[in-house]
């Protein structure tokens, strides 16, 4: 993974803790993939403390109907 995608681009350092608020916002907006990633993070304790209840809550949201970004 690189920041620019071209040759000589510097690699982007992954930081699970910094990803959490971004994923939460996307999940709250109805993005099921973000909810699924959060569920995995809480199951594994990656970037967040392990929490089976939160993992299950986010897992349920992956199956929930998706919200339209246009409010339909």
mmCIF file with all atom_site columns, N, CA, C and O in Angstrom, residues 9-46:
data_model
loop_
_atom_site.group_PDB
_atom_site.id
_atom_site.type_symbol
_atom_site.label_atom_id
_atom_site.label_alt_id
_atom_site.label_comp_id
_atom_site.label_asym_id
_atom_site.label_entity_id
_atom_site.label_seq_id
_atom_site.pdbx_PDB_ins_code
_atom_site.Cartn_x
_atom_site.Cartn_y
_atom_site.Cartn_z
_atom_site.occupancy
_atom_site.B_iso_or_equiv
_atom_site.pdbx_formal_charge
_atom_site.auth_seq_id
_atom_site.auth_comp_id
_atom_site.auth_asym_id
_atom_site.auth_atom_id
_atom_site.pdbx_PDB_model_num
ATOM 1   N N  . UNK A 1 9  ? 6.855   5.895   -4.407 1.00 0.00 ? 9  UNK A N  1
ATOM 2   C CA . UNK A 1 9  ? 5.942   6.420   -3.392 1.00 0.00 ? 9  UNK A CA 1
ATOM 3   C C  . UNK A 1 9  ? 6.255   5.777   -2.050 1.00 0.00 ? 9  UNK A C  1
ATOM 4   O O  . UNK A 1 9  ? 6.672   4.630   -1.981 1.00 0.00 ? 9  UNK A O  1
ATOM 5   N N  . UNK A 1 10 ? 6.071   6.547   -1.004 1.00 0.00 ? 10 UNK A N  1
ATOM 6   C CA . UNK A 1 10 ? 6.330   6.027   0.333  1.00 0.00 ? 10 UNK A CA 1
ATOM 7   C C  . UNK A 1 10 ? 5.170   5.160   0.801  1.00 0.00 ? 10 UNK A C  1
ATOM 8   O O  . UNK A 1 10 ? 4.011   5.491   0.542  1.00 0.00 ? 10 UNK A O  1
ATOM 9   N N  . UNK A 1 11 ? 5.460   4.062   1.499  1.00 0.00 ? 11 UNK A N  1
ATOM 10  C CA . UNK A 1 11 ? 4.387   3.211   2.013  1.00 0.00 ? 11 UNK A CA 1
ATOM 11  C C  . UNK A 1 11 ? 3.561   3.948   3.074  1.00 0.00 ? 11 UNK A C  1
ATOM 12  O O  . UNK A 1 11 ? 4.086   4.789   3.799  1.00 0.00 ? 11 UNK A O  1
ATOM 13  N N  . UNK A 1 12 ? 2.293   3.637   3.132  1.00 0.00 ? 12 UNK A N  1
ATOM 14  C CA . UNK A 1 12 ? 1.406   4.213   4.138  1.00 0.00 ? 12 UNK A CA 1
ATOM 15  C C  . UNK A 1 12 ? 1.402   3.281   5.341  1.00 0.00 ? 12 UNK A C  1
ATOM 16  O O  . UNK A 1 12 ? 1.176   2.086   5.205  1.00 0.00 ? 12 UNK A O  1
ATOM 17  N N  . UNK A 1 13 ? 1.668   3.837   6.503  1.00 0.00 ? 13 UNK A N  1
ATOM 18  C CA . UNK A 1 13 ? 1.679   3.034   7.717  1.00 0.00 ? 13 UNK A CA 1
ATOM 19  C C  . UNK A 1 13 ? 0.239   2.798   8.166  1.00 0.00 ? 13 UNK A C  1
ATOM 20  O O  . UNK A 1 13 ? -0.559  3.726   8.235  1.00 0.00 ? 13 UNK A O  1
ATOM 21  N N  . UNK A 1 14 ? -0.097  1.556   8.449  1.00 0.00 ? 14 UNK A N  1
ATOM 22  C CA . UNK A 1 14 ? -1.432  1.220   8.917  1.00 0.00 ? 14 UNK A CA 1
ATOM 23  C C  . UNK A 1 14 ? -1.523  1.466   10.411 1.00 0.00 ? 14 UNK A C  1
ATOM 24  O O  . UNK A 1 14 ? -0.632  1.093   11.168 1.00 0.00 ? 14 UNK A O  1
ATOM 25  N N  . UNK A 1 15 ? -2.605  2.089   10.833 1.00 0.00 ? 15 UNK A N  1
ATOM 26  C CA . UNK A 1 15 ? -2.833  2.365   12.246 1.00 0.00 ? 15 UNK A CA 1
ATOM 27  C C  . UNK A 1 15 ? -4.294  2.085   12.544 1.00 0.00 ? 15 UNK A C  1
ATOM 28  O O  . UNK A 1 15 ? -5.171  2.902   12.244 1.00 0.00 ? 15 UNK A O  1
ATOM 29  N N  . UNK A 1 16 ? -4.555  0.921   13.125 1.00 0.00 ? 16 UNK A N  1
ATOM 30  C CA . UNK A 1 16 ? -5.932  0.483   13.386 1.00 0.00 ? 16 UNK A CA 1
ATOM 31  C C  . UNK A 1 16 ? -6.663  1.453   14.303 1.00 0.00 ? 16 UNK A C  1
ATOM 32  O O  . UNK A 1 16 ? -7.849  1.715   14.113 1.00 0.00 ? 16 UNK A O  1
ATOM 33  N N  . UNK A 1 17 ? -5.961  2.014   15.284 1.00 0.00 ? 17 UNK A N  1
ATOM 34  C CA . UNK A 1 17 ? -6.618  2.944   16.220 1.00 0.00 ? 17 UNK A CA 1
ATOM 35  C C  . UNK A 1 17 ? -7.138  4.185   15.508 1.00 0.00 ? 17 UNK A C  1
ATOM 36  O O  . UNK A 1 17 ? -8.200  4.695   15.831 1.00 0.00 ? 17 UNK A O  1
ATOM 37  N N  . UNK A 1 18 ? -6.391  4.664   14.537 1.00 0.00 ? 18 UNK A N  1
ATOM 38  C CA . UNK A 1 18 ? -6.824  5.851   13.790 1.00 0.00 ? 18 UNK A CA 1
ATOM 39  C C  . UNK A 1 18 ? -7.961  5.522   12.821 1.00 0.00 ? 18 UNK A C  1
ATOM 40  O O  . UNK A 1 18 ? -8.737  6.391   12.453 1.00 0.00 ? 18 UNK A O  1
ATOM 41  N N  . UNK A 1 19 ? -8.053  4.261   12.418 1.00 0.00 ? 19 UNK A N  1
ATOM 42  C CA . UNK A 1 19 ? -9.107  3.850   11.481 1.00 0.00 ? 19 UNK A CA 1
ATOM 43  C C  . UNK A 1 19 ? -10.470 3.742   12.159 1.00 0.00 ? 19 UNK A C  1
ATOM 44  O O  . UNK A 1 19 ? -11.497 3.915   11.501 1.00 0.00 ? 19 UNK A O  1
ATOM 45  N N  . UNK A 1 20 ? -10.487 3.476   13.462 1.00 0.00 ? 20 UNK A N  1
ATOM 46  C CA . UNK A 1 20 ? -11.750 3.229   14.169 1.00 0.00 ? 20 UNK A CA 1
ATOM 47  C C  . UNK A 1 20 ? -12.764 4.362   14.005 1.00 0.00 ? 20 UNK A C  1
ATOM 48  O O  . UNK A 1 20 ? -13.902 4.103   13.603 1.00 0.00 ? 20 UNK A O  1
ATOM 49  N N  . UNK A 1 21 ? -12.425 5.630   14.296 1.00 0.00 ? 21 UNK A N  1
ATOM 50  C CA . UNK A 1 21 ? -13.445 6.671   14.157 1.00 0.00 ? 21 UNK A CA 1
ATOM 51  C C  . UNK A 1 21 ? -13.937 6.851   12.718 1.00 0.00 ? 21 UNK A C  1
ATOM 52  O O  . UNK A 1 21 ? -15.109 7.156   12.490 1.00 0.00 ? 21 UNK A O  1
ATOM 53  N N  . UNK A 1 22 ? -13.059 6.616   11.763 1.00 0.00 ? 22 UNK A N  1
ATOM 54  C CA . UNK A 1 22 ? -13.448 6.729   10.352 1.00 0.00 ? 22 UNK A CA 1
ATOM 55  C C  . UNK A 1 22 ? -14.424 5.610   9.999  1.00 0.00 ? 22 UNK A C  1
ATOM 56  O O  . UNK A 1 22 ? -15.453 5.833   9.358  1.00 0.00 ? 22 UNK A O  1
ATOM 57  N N  . UNK A 1 23 ? -14.106 4.393   10.446 1.00 0.00 ? 23 UNK A N  1
ATOM 58  C CA . UNK A 1 23 ? -14.979 3.255   10.180 1.00 0.00 ? 23 UNK A CA 1
ATOM 59  C C  . UNK A 1 23 ? -16.325 3.411   10.893 1.00 0.00 ? 23 UNK A C  1
ATOM 60  O O  . UNK A 1 23 ? -17.369 3.060   10.334 1.00 0.00 ? 23 UNK A O  1
ATOM 61  N N  . UNK A 1 24 ? -16.309 3.951   12.111 1.00 0.00 ? 24 UNK A N  1
ATOM 62  C CA . UNK A 1 24 ? -17.558 4.160   12.844 1.00 0.00 ? 24 UNK A CA 1
ATOM 63  C C  . UNK A 1 24 ? -18.466 5.139   12.099 1.00 0.00 ? 24 UNK A C  1
ATOM 64  O O  . UNK A 1 24 ? -19.674 4.915   11.985 1.00 0.00 ? 24 UNK A O  1
ATOM 65  N N  . UNK A 1 25 ? -17.880 6.196   11.587 1.00 0.00 ? 25 UNK A N  1
ATOM 66  C CA . UNK A 1 25 ? -18.668 7.184   10.850 1.00 0.00 ? 25 UNK A CA 1
ATOM 67  C C  . UNK A 1 25 ? -19.274 6.552   9.596  1.00 0.00 ? 25 UNK A C  1
ATOM 68  O O  . UNK A 1 25 ? -20.447 6.769   9.283  1.00 0.00 ? 25 UNK A O  1
ATOM 69  N N  . UNK A 1 26 ? -18.482 5.763   8.890  1.00 0.00 ? 26 UNK A N  1
ATOM 70  C CA . UNK A 1 26 ? -18.975 5.099   7.679  1.00 0.00 ? 26 UNK A CA 1
ATOM 71  C C  . UNK A 1 26 ? -20.052 4.074   8.023  1.00 0.00 ? 26 UNK A C  1
ATOM 72  O O  . UNK A 1 26 ? -21.067 3.962   7.333  1.00 0.00 ? 26 UNK A O  1
ATOM 73  N N  . UNK A 1 27 ? -19.848 3.338   9.101  1.00 0.00 ? 27 UNK A N  1
ATOM 74  C CA . UNK A 1 27 ? -20.839 2.348   9.539  1.00 0.00 ? 27 UNK A CA 1
ATOM 75  C C  . UNK A 1 27 ? -22.142 3.045   9.913  1.00 0.00 ? 27 UNK A C  1
ATOM 76  O O  . UNK A 1 27 ? -23.227 2.600   9.521  1.00 0.00 ? 27 UNK A O  1
ATOM 77  N N  . UNK A 1 28 ? -22.039 4.144   10.644 1.00 0.00 ? 28 UNK A N  1
ATOM 78  C CA . UNK A 1 28 ? -23.232 4.908   11.026 1.00 0.00 ? 28 UNK A CA 1
ATOM 79  C C  . UNK A 1 28 ? -23.982 5.441   9.810  1.00 0.00 ? 28 UNK A C  1
ATOM 80  O O  . UNK A 1 28 ? -25.194 5.624   9.853  1.00 0.00 ? 28 UNK A O  1
ATOM 81  N N  . UNK A 1 29 ? -23.243 5.672   8.720  1.00 0.00 ? 29 UNK A N  1
ATOM 82  C CA . UNK A 1 29 ? -23.857 6.162   7.485  1.00 0.00 ? 29 UNK A CA 1
ATOM 83  C C  . UNK A 1 29 ? -24.462 5.022   6.667  1.00 0.00 ? 29 UNK A C  1
ATOM 84  O O  . UNK A 1 29 ? -25.048 5.261   5.624  1.00 0.00 ? 29 UNK A O  1
ATOM 85  N N  . UNK A 1 30 ? -24.299 3.781   7.154  1.00 0.00 ? 30 UNK A N  1
ATOM 86  C CA . UNK A 1 30 ? -24.920 2.649   6.483  1.00 0.00 ? 30 UNK A CA 1
ATOM 87  C C  . UNK A 1 30 ? -23.995 1.797   5.646  1.00 0.00 ? 30 UNK A C  1
ATOM 88  O O  . UNK A 1 30 ? -24.450 0.943   4.888  1.00 0.00 ? 30 UNK A O  1
ATOM 89  N N  . UNK A 1 31 ? -22.677 1.975   5.775  1.00 0.00 ? 31 UNK A N  1
ATOM 90  C CA . UNK A 1 31 ? -21.733 1.181   5.004  1.00 0.00 ? 31 UNK A CA 1
ATOM 91  C C  . UNK A 1 31 ? -21.485 -0.158  5.700  1.00 0.00 ? 31 UNK A C  1
ATOM 92  O O  . UNK A 1 31 ? -20.786 -0.223  6.713  1.00 0.00 ? 31 UNK A O  1
ATOM 93  N N  . UNK A 1 32 ? -22.075 -1.210  5.173  1.00 0.00 ? 32 UNK A N  1
ATOM 94  C CA . UNK A 1 32 ? -21.983 -2.538  5.779  1.00 0.00 ? 32 UNK A CA 1
ATOM 95  C C  . UNK A 1 32 ? -20.566 -3.068  5.861  1.00 0.00 ? 32 UNK A C  1
ATOM 96  O O  . UNK A 1 32 ? -20.206 -3.767  6.817  1.00 0.00 ? 32 UNK A O  1
ATOM 97  N N  . UNK A 1 33 ? -19.737 -2.760  4.875  1.00 0.00 ? 33 UNK A N  1
ATOM 98  C CA . UNK A 1 33 ? -18.349 -3.235  4.894  1.00 0.00 ? 33 UNK A CA 1
ATOM 99  C C  . UNK A 1 33 ? -17.593 -2.648  6.087  1.00 0.00 ? 33 UNK A C  1
ATOM 100 O O  . UNK A 1 33 ? -16.819 -3.348  6.748  1.00 0.00 ? 33 UNK A O  1
ATOM 101 N N  . UNK A 1 34 ? -17.840 -1.379  6.385  1.00 0.00 ? 34 UNK A N  1
ATOM 102 C CA . UNK A 1 34 ? -17.193 -0.747  7.535  1.00 0.00 ? 34 UNK A CA 1
ATOM 103 C C  . UNK A 1 34 ? -17.659 -1.379  8.835  1.00 0.00 ? 34 UNK A C  1
ATOM 104 O O  . UNK A 1 34 ? -16.866 -1.596  9.755  1.00 0.00 ? 34 UNK A O  1
ATOM 105 N N  . UNK A 1 35 ? -18.941 -1.699  8.912  1.00 0.00 ? 35 UNK A N  1
ATOM 106 C CA . UNK A 1 35 ? -19.477 -2.366  10.105 1.00 0.00 ? 35 UNK A CA 1
ATOM 107 C C  . UNK A 1 35 ? -18.817 -3.733  10.289 1.00 0.00 ? 35 UNK A C  1
ATOM 108 O O  . UNK A 1 35 ? -18.474 -4.127  11.407 1.00 0.00 ? 35 UNK A O  1
ATOM 109 N N  . UNK A 1 36 ? -18.631 -4.446  9.187  1.00 0.00 ? 36 UNK A N  1
ATOM 110 C CA . UNK A 1 36 ? -18.002 -5.763  9.235  1.00 0.00 ? 36 UNK A CA 1
ATOM 111 C C  . UNK A 1 36 ? -16.555 -5.665  9.708  1.00 0.00 ? 36 UNK A C  1
ATOM 112 O O  . UNK A 1 36 ? -16.101 -6.470  10.534 1.00 0.00 ? 36 UNK A O  1
ATOM 113 N N  . UNK A 1 37 ? -15.833 -4.678  9.218  1.00 0.00 ? 37 UNK A N  1
ATOM 114 C CA . UNK A 1 37 ? -14.443 -4.481  9.638  1.00 0.00 ? 37 UNK A CA 1
ATOM 115 C C  . UNK A 1 37 ? -14.389 -4.165  11.130 1.00 0.00 ? 37 UNK A C  1
ATOM 116 O O  . UNK A 1 37 ? -13.559 -4.712  11.859 1.00 0.00 ? 37 UNK A O  1
ATOM 117 N N  . UNK A 1 38 ? -15.296 -3.305  11.601 1.00 0.00 ? 38 UNK A N  1
ATOM 118 C CA . UNK A 1 38 ? -15.342 -2.982  13.033 1.00 0.00 ? 38 UNK A CA 1
ATOM 119 C C  . UNK A 1 38 ? -15.645 -4.223  13.860 1.00 0.00 ? 38 UNK A C  1
ATOM 120 O O  . UNK A 1 38 ? -15.050 -4.436  14.924 1.00 0.00 ? 38 UNK A O  1
ATOM 121 N N  . UNK A 1 39 ? -16.560 -5.055  13.384 1.00 0.00 ? 39 UNK A N  1
ATOM 122 C CA . UNK A 1 39 ? -16.878 -6.297  14.100 1.00 0.00 ? 39 UNK A CA 1
ATOM 123 C C  . UNK A 1 39 ? -15.624 -7.156  14.241 1.00 0.00 ? 39 UNK A C  1
ATOM 124 O O  . UNK A 1 39 ? -15.332 -7.662  15.334 1.00 0.00 ? 39 UNK A O  1
ATOM 125 N N  . UNK A 1 40 ? -14.866 -7.295  13.165 1.00 0.00 ? 40 UNK A N  1
ATOM 126 C CA . UNK A 1 40 ? -13.633 -8.080  13.214 1.00 0.00 ? 40 UNK A CA 1
ATOM 127 C C  . UNK A 1 40 ? -12.617 -7.461  14.166 1.00 0.00 ? 40 UNK A C  1
ATOM 128 O O  . UNK A 1 40 ? -11.927 -8.178  14.909 1.00 0.00 ? 40 UNK A O  1
ATOM 129 N N  . UNK A 1 41 ? -12.522 -6.145  14.151 1.00 0.00 ? 41 UNK A N  1
ATOM 130 C CA . UNK A 1 41 ? -11.564 -5.466  15.021 1.00 0.00 ? 41 UNK A CA 1
ATOM 131 C C  . UNK A 1 41 ? -11.901 -5.719  16.489 1.00 0.00 ? 41 UNK A C  1
ATOM 132 O O  . UNK A 1 41 ? -11.007 -5.984  17.303 1.00 0.00 ? 41 UNK A O  1
ATOM 133 N N  . UNK A 1 42 ? -13.193 -5.639  16.839 1.00 0.00 ? 42 UNK A N  1
ATOM 134 C CA . UNK A 1 42 ? -13.595 -5.894  18.221 1.00 0.00 ? 42 UNK A CA 1
ATOM 135 C C  . UNK A 1 42 ? -13.459 -7.373  18.587 1.00 0.00 ? 42 UNK A C  1
ATOM 136 O O  . UNK A 1 42 ? -13.144 -7.707  19.718 1.00 0.00 ? 42 UNK A O  1
ATOM 137 N N  . UNK A 1 43 ? -13.661 -8.268  17.625 1.00 0.00 ? 43 UNK A N  1
ATOM 138 C CA . UNK A 1 43 ? -13.474 -9.702  17.891 1.00 0.00 ? 43 UNK A CA 1
ATOM 139 C C  . UNK A 1 43 ? -12.018 -10.024 18.188 1.00 0.00 ? 43 UNK A C  1
ATOM 140 O O  . UNK A 1 43 ? -11.706 -10.824 19.059 1.00 0.00 ? 43 UNK A O  1
ATOM 141 N N  . UNK A 1 44 ? -11.117 -9.382  17.458 1.00 0.00 ? 44 UNK A N  1
ATOM 142 C CA . UNK A 1 44 ? -9.690  -9.685  17.552 1.00 0.00 ? 44 UNK A CA 1
ATOM 143 C C  . UNK A 1 44 ? -8.924  -8.762  18.492 1.00 0.00 ? 44 UNK A C  1
ATOM 144 O O  . UNK A 1 44 ? -7.765  -9.032  18.801 1.00 0.00 ? 44 UNK A O  1
ATOM 145 N N  . UNK A 1 45 ? -9.553  -7.666  18.906 1.00 0.00 ? 45 UNK A N  1
ATOM 146 C CA . UNK A 1 45 ? -8.847  -6.706  19.745 1.00 0.00 ? 45 UNK A CA 1
ATOM 147 C C  . UNK A 1 45 ? -7.808  -5.932  18.965 1.00 0.00 ? 45 UNK A C  1
ATOM 148 O O  . UNK A 1 45 ? -6.767  -5.539  19.492 1.00 0.00 ? 45 UNK A O  1
ATOM 149 N N  . UNK A 1 46 ? -8.078  -5.672  17.711 1.00 0.00 ? 46 UNK A N  1
ATOM 150 C CA . UNK A 1 46 ? -7.130  -4.953  16.843 1.00 0.00 ? 46 UNK A CA 1
ATOM 151 C C  . UNK A 1 46 ? -7.504  -3.472  16.811 1.00 0.00 ? 46 UNK A C  1
ATOM 152 O O  . UNK A 1 46 ? -8.515  -3.088  16.237 1.00 0.00 ? 46 UNK A O  1
#
